[in-house]
XYZ file of C-alpha atoms in Angstrom:
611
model
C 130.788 144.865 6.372
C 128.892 142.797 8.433
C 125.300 143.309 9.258
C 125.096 144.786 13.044
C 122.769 141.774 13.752
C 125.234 139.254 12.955
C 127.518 140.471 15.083
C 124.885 140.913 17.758
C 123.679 137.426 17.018
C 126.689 135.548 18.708
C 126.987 138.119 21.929
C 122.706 137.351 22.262
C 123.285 133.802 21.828
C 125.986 134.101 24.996
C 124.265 135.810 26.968
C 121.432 133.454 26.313
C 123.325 131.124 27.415
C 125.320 132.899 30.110
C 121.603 133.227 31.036
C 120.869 129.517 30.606
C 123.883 128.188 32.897
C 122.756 131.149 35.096
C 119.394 130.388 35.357
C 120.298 126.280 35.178
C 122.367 126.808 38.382
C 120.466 128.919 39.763
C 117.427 126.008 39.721
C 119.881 123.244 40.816
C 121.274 125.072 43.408
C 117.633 126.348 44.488
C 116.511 122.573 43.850
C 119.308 121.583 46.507
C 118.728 124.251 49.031
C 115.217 122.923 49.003
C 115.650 119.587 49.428
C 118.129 120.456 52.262
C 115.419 122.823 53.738
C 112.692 120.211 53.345
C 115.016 117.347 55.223
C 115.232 120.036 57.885
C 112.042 120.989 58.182
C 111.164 117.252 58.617
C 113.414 116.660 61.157
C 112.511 119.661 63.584
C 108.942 118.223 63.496
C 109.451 114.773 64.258
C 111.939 116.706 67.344
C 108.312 119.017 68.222
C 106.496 115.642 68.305
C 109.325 113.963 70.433
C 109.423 116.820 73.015
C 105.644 116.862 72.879
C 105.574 112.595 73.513
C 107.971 113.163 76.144
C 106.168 115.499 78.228
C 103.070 114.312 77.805
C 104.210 110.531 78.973
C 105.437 111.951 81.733
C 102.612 113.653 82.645
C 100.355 110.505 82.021
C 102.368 108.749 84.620
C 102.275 111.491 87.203
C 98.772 110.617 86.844
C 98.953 106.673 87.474
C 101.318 107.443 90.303
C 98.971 109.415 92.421
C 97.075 106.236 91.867
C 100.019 104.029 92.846
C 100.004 106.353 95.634
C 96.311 105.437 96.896
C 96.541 102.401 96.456
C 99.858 101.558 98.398
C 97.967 103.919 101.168
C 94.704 101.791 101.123
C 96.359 97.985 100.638
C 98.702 98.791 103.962
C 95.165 98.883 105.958
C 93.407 95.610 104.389
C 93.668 92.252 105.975
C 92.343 88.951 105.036
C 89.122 89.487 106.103
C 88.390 92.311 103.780
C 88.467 89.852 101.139
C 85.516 88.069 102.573
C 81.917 88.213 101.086
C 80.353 88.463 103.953
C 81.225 90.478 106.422
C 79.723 92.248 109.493
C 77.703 95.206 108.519
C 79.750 97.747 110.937
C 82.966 96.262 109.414
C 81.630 96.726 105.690
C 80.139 100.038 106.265
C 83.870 101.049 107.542
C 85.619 99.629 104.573
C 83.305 101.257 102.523
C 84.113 104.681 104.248
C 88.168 104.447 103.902
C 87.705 103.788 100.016
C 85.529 106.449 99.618
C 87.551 109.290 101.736
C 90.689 107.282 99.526
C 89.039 107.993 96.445
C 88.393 111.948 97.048
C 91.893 112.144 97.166
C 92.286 111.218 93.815
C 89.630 112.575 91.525
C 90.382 110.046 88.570
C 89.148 107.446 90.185
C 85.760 106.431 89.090
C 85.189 103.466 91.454
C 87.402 101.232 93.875
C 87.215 97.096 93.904
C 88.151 94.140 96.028
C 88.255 90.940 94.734
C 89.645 87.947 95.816
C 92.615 85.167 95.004
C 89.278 83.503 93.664
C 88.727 86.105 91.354
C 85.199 86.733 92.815
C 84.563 90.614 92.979
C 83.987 91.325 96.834
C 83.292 95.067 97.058
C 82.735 97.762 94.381
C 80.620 101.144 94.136
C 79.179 100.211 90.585
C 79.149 96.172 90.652
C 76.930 94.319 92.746
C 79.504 91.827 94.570
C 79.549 88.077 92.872
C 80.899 89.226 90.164
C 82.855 86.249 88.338
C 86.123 88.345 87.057
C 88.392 85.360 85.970
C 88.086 86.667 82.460
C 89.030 89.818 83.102
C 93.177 90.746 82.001
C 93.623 92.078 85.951
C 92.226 89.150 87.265
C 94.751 86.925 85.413
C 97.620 89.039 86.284
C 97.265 88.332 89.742
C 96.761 84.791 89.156
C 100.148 85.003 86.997
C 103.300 84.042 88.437
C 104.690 87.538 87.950
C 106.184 89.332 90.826
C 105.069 92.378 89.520
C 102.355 93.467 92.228
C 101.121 96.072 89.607
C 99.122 95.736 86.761
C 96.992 98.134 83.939
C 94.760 96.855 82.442
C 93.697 97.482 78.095
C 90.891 99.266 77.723
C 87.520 97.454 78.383
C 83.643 98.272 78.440
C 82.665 98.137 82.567
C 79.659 96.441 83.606
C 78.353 99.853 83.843
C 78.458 100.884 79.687
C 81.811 102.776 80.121
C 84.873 102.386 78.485
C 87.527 102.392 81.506
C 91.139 100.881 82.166
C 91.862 99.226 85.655
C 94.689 99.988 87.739
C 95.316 96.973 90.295
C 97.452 95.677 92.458
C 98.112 92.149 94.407
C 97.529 93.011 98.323
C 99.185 90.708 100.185
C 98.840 89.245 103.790
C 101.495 89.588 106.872
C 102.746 85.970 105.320
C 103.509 87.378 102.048
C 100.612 85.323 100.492
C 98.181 87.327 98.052
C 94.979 87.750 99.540
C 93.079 89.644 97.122
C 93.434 92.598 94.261
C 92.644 95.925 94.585
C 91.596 97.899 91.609
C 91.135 101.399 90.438
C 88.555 102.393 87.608
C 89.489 104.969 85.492
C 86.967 105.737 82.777
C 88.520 106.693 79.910
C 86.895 110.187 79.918
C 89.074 110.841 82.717
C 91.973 111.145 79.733
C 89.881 112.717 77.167
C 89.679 115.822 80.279
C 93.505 115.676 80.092
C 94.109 116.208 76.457
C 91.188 118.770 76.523
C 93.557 121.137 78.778
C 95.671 120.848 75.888
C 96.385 122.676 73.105
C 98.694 120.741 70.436
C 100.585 123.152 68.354
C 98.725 123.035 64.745
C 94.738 122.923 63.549
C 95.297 119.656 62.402
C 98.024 118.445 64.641
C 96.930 114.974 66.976
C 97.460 113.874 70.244
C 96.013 110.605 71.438
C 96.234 107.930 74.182
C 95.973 104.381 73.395
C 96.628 100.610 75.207
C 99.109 98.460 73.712
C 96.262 96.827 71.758
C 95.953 99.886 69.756
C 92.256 100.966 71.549
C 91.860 104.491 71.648
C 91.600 106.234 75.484
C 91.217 109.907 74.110
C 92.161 111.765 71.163
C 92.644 115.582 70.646
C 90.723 116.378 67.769
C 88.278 114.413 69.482
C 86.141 111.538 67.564
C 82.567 111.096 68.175
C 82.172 108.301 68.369
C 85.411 106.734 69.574
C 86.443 103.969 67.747
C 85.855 100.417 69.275
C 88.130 98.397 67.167
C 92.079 99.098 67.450
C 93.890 101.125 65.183
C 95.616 99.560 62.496
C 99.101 101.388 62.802
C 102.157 98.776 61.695
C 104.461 101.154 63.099
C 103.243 101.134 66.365
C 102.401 97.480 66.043
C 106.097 97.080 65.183
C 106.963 98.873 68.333
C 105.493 97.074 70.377
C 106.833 93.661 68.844
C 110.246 94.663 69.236
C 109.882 96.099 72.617
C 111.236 99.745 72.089
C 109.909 102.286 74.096
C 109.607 105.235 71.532
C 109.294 105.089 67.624
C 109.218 108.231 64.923
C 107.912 107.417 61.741
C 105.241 109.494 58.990
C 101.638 107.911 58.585
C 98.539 108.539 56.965
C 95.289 108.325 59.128
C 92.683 106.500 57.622
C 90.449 108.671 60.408
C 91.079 111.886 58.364
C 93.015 110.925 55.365
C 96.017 113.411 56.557
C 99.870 112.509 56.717
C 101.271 113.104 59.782
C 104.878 113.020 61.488
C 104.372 110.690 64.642
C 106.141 110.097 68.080
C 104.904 107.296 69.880
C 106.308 106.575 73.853
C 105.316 103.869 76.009
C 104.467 105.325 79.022
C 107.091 103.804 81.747
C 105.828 100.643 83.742
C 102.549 101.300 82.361
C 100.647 99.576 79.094
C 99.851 103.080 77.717
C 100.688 104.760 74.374
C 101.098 108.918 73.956
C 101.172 109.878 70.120
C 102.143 113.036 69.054
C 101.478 114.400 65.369
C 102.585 116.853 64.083
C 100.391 118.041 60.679
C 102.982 117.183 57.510
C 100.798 119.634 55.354
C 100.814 122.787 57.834
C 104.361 122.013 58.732
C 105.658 122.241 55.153
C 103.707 125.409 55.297
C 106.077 127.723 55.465
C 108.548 125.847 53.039
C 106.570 125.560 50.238
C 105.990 129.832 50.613
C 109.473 129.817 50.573
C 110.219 127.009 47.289
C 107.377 129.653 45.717
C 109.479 132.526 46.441
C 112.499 130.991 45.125
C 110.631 129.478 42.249
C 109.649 133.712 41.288
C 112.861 135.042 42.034
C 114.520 132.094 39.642
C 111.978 133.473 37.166
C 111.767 137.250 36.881
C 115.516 138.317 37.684
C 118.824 138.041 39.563
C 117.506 141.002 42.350
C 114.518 139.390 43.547
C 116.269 135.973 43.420
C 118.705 138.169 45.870
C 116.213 138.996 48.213
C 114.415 135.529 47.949
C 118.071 134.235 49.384
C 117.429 136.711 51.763
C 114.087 135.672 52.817
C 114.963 132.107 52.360
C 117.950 132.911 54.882
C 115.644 134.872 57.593
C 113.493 131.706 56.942
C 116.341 129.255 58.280
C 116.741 131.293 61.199
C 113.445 131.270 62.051
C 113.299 127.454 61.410
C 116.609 126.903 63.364
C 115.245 129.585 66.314
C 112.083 127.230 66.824
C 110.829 128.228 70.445
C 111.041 125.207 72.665
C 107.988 126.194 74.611
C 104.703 125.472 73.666
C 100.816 126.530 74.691
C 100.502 123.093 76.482
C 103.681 124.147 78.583
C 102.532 127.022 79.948
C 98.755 125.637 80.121
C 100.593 122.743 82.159
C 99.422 121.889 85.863
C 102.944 120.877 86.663
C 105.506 123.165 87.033
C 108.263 123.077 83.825
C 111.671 124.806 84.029
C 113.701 124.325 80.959
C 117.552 124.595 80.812
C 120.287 125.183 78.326
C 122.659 122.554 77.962
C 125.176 124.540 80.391
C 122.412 124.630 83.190
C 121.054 128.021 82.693
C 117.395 128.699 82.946
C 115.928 129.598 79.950
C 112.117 128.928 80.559
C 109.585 128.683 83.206
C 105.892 128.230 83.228
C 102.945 129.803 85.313
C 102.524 126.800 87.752
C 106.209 127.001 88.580
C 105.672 130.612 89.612
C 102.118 129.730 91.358
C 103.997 127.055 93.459
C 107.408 128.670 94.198
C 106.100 132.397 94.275
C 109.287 133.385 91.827
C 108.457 135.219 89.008
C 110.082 134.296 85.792
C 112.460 137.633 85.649
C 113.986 136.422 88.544
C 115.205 132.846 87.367
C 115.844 133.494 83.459
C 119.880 133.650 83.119
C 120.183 133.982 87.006
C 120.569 130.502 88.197
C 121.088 126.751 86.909
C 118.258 124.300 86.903
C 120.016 122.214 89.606
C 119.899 125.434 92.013
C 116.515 125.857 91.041
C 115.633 122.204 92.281
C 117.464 121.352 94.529
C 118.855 124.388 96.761
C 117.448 123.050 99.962
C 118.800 119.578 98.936
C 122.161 120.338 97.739
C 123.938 116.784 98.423
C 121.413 115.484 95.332
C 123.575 117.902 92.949
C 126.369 115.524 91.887
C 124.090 112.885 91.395
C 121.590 114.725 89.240
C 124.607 116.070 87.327
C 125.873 112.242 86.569
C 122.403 111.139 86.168
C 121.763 113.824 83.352
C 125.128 113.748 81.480
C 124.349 109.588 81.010
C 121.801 110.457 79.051
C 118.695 109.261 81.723
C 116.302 110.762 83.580
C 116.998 111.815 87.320
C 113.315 111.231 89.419
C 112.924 112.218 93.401
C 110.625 113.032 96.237
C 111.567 116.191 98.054
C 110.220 118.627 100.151
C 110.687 122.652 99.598
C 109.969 125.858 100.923
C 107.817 128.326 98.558
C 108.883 132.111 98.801
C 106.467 132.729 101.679
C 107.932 130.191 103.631
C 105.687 127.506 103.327
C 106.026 123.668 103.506
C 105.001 121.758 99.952
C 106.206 118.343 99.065
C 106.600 117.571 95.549
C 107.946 115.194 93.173
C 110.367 116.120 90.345
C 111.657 114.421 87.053
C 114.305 115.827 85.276
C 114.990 114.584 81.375
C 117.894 115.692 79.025
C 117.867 116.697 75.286
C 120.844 114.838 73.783
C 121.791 115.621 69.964
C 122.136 112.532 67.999
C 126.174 112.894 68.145
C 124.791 112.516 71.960
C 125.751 116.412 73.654
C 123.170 117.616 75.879
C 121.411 120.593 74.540
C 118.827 120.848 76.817
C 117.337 120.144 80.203
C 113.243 119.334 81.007
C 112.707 119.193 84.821
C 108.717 118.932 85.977
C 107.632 119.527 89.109
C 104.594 118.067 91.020
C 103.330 119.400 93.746
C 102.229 115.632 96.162
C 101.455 117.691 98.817
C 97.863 116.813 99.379
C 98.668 112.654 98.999
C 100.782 113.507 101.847
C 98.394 115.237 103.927
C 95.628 111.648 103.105
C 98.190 109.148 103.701
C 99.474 110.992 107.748
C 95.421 110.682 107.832
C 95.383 107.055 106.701
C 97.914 106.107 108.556
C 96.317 108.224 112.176
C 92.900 106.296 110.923
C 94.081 103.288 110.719
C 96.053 103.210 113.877
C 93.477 104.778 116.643
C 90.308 104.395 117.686
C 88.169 106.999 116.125
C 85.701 107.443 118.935
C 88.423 107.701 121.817
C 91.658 108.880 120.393
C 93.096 106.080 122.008
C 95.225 103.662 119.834
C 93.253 101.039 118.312
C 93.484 97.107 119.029
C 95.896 96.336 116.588
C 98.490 99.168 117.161
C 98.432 98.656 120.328
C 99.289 94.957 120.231
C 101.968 96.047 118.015
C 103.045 98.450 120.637
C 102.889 95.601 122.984
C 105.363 93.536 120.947
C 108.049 96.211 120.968
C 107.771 96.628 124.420
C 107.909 93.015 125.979
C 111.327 92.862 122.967
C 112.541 95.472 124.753
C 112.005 94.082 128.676
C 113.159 90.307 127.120
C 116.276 91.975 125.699
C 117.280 94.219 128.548
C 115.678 92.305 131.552
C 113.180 95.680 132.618
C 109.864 94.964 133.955
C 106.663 95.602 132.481
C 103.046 95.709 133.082
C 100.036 95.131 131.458
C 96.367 96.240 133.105
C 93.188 95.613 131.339
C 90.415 97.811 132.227
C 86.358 97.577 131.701
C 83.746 99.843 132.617
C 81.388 98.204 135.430
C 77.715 98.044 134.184
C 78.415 99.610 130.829
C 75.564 98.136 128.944
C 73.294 99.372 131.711
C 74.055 103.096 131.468
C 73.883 102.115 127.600
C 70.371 100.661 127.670
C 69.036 103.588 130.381
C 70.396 106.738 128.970
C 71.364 105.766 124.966
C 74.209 104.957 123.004
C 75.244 108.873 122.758
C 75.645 108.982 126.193
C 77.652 105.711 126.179
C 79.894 107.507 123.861
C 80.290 110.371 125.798
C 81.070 108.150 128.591
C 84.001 106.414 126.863
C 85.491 109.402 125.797
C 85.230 110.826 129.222
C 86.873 107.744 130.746
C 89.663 107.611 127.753
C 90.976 111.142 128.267
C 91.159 110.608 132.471
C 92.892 107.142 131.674
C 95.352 109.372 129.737
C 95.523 112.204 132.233
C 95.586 109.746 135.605
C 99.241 107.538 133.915
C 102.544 108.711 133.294
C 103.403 109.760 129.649
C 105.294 106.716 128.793
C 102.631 104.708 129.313
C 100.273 103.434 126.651
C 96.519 103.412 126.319
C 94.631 101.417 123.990
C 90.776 100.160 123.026
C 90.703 97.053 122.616
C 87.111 96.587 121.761
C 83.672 98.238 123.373
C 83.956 99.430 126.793
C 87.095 96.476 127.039
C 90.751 99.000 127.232
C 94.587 97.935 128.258
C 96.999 99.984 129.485
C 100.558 99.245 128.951
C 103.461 100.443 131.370
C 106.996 100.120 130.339
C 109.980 99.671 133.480
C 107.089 99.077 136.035
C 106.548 96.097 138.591
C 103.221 94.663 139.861
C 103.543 96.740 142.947
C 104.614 100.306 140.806
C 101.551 99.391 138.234
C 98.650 98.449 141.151
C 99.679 101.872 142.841
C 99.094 103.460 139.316
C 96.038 101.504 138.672
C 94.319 102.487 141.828
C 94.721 105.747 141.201
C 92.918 105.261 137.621
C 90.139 103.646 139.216
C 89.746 106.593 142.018
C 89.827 109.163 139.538
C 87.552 107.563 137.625
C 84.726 107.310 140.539
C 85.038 110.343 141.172
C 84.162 111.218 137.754
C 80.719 112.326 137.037
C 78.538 113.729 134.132
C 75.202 115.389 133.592
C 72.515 112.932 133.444
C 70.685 113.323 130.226
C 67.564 112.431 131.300
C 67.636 115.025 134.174
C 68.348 114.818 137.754
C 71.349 113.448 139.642
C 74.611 113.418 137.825
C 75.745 109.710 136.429
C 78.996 108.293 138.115
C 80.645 105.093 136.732
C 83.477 102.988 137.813
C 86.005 100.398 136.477
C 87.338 96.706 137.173
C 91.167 96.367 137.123
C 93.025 92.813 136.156
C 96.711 93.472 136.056
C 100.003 91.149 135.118
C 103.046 91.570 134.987
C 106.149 90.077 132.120
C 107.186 86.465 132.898
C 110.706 85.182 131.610
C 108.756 83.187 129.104
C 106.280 85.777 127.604
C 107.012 86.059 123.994
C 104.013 87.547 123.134
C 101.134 89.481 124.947
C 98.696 86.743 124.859
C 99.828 85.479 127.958
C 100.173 88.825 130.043
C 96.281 90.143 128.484
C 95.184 85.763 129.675
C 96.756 86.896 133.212
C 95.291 90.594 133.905
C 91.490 89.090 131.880
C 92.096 86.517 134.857
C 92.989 89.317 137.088
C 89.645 91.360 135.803
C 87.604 88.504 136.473
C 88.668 88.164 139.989
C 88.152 92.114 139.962
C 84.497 91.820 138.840
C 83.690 89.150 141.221
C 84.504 90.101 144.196
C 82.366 93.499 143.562
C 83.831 95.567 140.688
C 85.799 98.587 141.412
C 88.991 97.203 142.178
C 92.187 96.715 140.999
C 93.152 93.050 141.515
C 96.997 91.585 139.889
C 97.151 88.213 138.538
């Protein structure tokens, strides 16, 4: 008989190698599901650092178009002269004043320049004027032929020590000629703030801004020092050369010696770079716990491989469950709702519910994104719908009602999420809250259009006024009038009782001009105690009955004297003409009624003579 090992011998040997093939296919299979993991795992992040790029971009140009903004604001209001060197101190000292109430309304900007189509630097906070900018990258943009009024500058050191980047743009003349550049300094600590209200995702995950020359702007980890020369990235560099707006590749940075996934955007219409990392090493984290699980279950027996399946399995889900909100969403400034790809909320941050006053219960599941946006602007729907299933980004300027009822203006950019076989799975929309740039430019635009002292409209809005209206009388044959008024002896109460008091008195006069006409009628300053009066469908006979009762209301005006004693009274002269056939312009009609005023002030003052 055989010996009981023998026979054993062959059923150990199978099972050895049952065991074997087992444990073989087992390690091929767990090899595989590894490999597929890891290819998985490496796609998701470079998808994190995407999103991340994405927002982030976006939010950098929010941040030049406030800018943009400003500076459309402030270029409307400069003229030729502006440009000049020298300039009358009163003039200069009021240029100086709109740039600076311009700049509050924009905290990033460090400083605000003029220079000219010489490329001599005419005005500037930090620069004494002279300065010979020809050199400079902004300079020879607007010396370029470009039509491209804009232009952003690569980072440079100021003539102050900082690092900055200058935003500029061509200000041209009522020809169409450039006259000048204006410029905005933006030190570059401006965008280290930015990323510091930021938190990227891992310890060692990055997020920098850069220029197209590769110069570091900021950098979350921050450096200290930040490095002068560029970065030596041949990605990026290859990016650039080819023109492509966005590029995902893996690099090593010879800053920290750690591999990173990257997503680099060029910001739109601006020469800016946002690079998101994403940490290789943490991000493979979690998959190398799990290859060490698998590795132990493939080693001690077939139940704990089981549940290392399992965990591997609860693993994927997590990995395919990744939350699509981050801490520098909901640590955002903007407001960010986030959609589904069939519309439905799934996401909104604080500042949505600061600015809207709806809590988050109230939108999640309840309503699409495009009733979210646009509900008080429903004829934008279809187009936001088209817009978004292209595959582009949908971008507009509304106005909306918070929860309390309240006015806010506010811009809004909406982005899809398309899968590479190009379905939408999700929807980014940001909202920015422009109210205050509204609020400065109505008080650019009332500043730059009437006199500050009076109220009255200023010189040249009222010549503008006076354009219109002598179109109007050409076109449709009406008459029209034109009276130019000046206070008798104006220097005199000036000289005797101070330049306060002379204020006073032109305000006093100003508001009984405007209480003594009809409302049609137009008052302006034209300069000093010099003012016009404009009146639409009125004759020489209509306007000298008007006129005369200006100039009795104004002697009977009076106001405490100062000095003490007998109250003050003043009067005015009074030239007025009226629209010839011919008149194309006002300069005729204001040569007539100065005529007029002449003839006024000779034969005594306080009269109203027509010319």
């Amino acid at each position: 008989m055989p010996h009981v090992s023998h026979l054993a011998s062959p059923s150990r040997f199978k099972a050895l190698t049952y065991g074997a093939l087992i444990s073989l296919l087992l390690l091929l299979s767990g090899v595989a599901e590894l490999w597929s993991s890891y290819q998985t795992t490496i796609a998701q992040g470079h998808a994190q650092a995407r999103m991340e790029s994405l927002l982030f971009s976006e939010w950098m140009r929010q941040d030049f178009r406030e800018v943009e903004l400003l500076q459309n604001m402030v270029a409307e209001q400069l003229q030729e002269n502006d440009f000049q060197a020298k300039q009358p101190a009163a003039e200069r000292t009021a240029l100086e004043s709109r740039l600076v109430r311009a700049m509050r309304g924009v905290p990033q900007a460090y400083d605000m320049i003029l220079v000219d189509r010489n490329c001599q630097l005419v005005l500037s906070f930090k620069v004494s004027p002279g300065f010979d900018a020809r050199e400079r990258s902004y300079c020879k943009a607007m010396l370029s032929p470009s039509k491209e009024d804009r232009f952003v500058s690569e980072r440079f050191k100021g003539a102050s020590g900082d690092l900055v980047v200058m935003a500029t743009q061509r200000v041209r003349g009522v020809d169409g000629r450039v006259i000048g550049l204006l410029g905005t300094v933006i030190r570059t600590s401006h965008f280290q703030q930015l990323i510091d209200r930021t938190l990227v995702g891992g310890y060692h995950d990055v997020m920098a801004f850069a220029d197209t020359r590769m110069q570091l702007l900021a950098r979350q980890p921050l450096i200290s020092p930040m490095p002068v020369a560029p970065v030596n990235d041949p990605e990026a560099l290859g990016m650039l050369q080819r023109g492509d707006v966005e590029a995902s590749y893996e690099y090593t940075s010879r800053l920290d010696n750690r591999t990173r996934l990257h997503s680099m955007r060029k910001v739109e219409r601006l020469p800016l770079l946002v690079t998101v990392g994403i940490d290789k090493e943490t991000l493979l984290a979690p998959w190398r716990n799990k290859a060490w699980l698998m590795l132990g279950g493939w080693l001690i027996c077939t139940l704990l491989l089981a549940w290392g399946v399992r965990r591997y399995q609860r693993n994927t889900e997590l990995n395919d469950a990744l939350a699509t909100r981050s801490v520098a969403i909901d640590h955002a400034a903007e407001a960010i709702i986030i959609a589904n790809g069939k519309g439905h909320v799934e996401y909104v941050n604080p500042a949505f519910v600061a600015m809207t006053g709806y809590d988050s219960e109230e939108i999640y599941g309840q309503h699409k994104l495009e009733d979210v946006l646009l509900a008080e602007h429903p004829q934008f729907k279809p187009v936001l719908q088209s817009t978004i299933m292209g595959g582009e980004i949908w971008r507009g300027e509304l106005s909306s009602h918070n929860r309390a009822g309240q006015l806010y203006f506010e811009t809004i950019s909406v982005a899809p999420v398309m899968s590479a076989e190009g379905r939408l799975l999700r929807m980014v929309a940001i909202k920015h809250d422009v109210s205050d740039a509204k609020m400065l430019q109505a008080d650019l635009i009332r500043l730059a259009n009437t006199d500050e002292l009076t109220s009255l409209y200023n010189r040249r809005q009222f010549m503008q006024r006076c354009t219109e209206e002598i179109a109007r009388g050409q076109r449709w044959e009406r008459p029209l009038s034109l009276a130019m008024l000046d206070l008798d002896h104006f220097k005199l109460l000036n000289d005797r009782y101070g330049h306060a008091f002379g204020d006073e008195v032109l305000r006093t006069f100003a508001s009984c001009c405007q209480a003594s006409v009809r409302i049609e009628d137009v008052c302006g300053r034209l300069g000093g105690e010099e003012f016009a009066i404009l009146l639409p469908d009125t004759d020489r006979y209509t306007a000298t009955q008007i006129m005369e009762r200006v100039r009795q209301a104004v002697a009977e005006l009076q106001l405490d004297n100062p000095q003490g004693g007998e109250p003050v009274h003043f009067t005015v002269s009074i030239g007025i003409s009226e629209l010839y056939p011919g008149d194309a312009t006002a300069t005729p009609m204001m040569a007539r009624a100065d005529a007029a005023l002449y003839l006024a002030k000779q034969e005594g003052r306080n009269q109203v003579r027509a010319g």
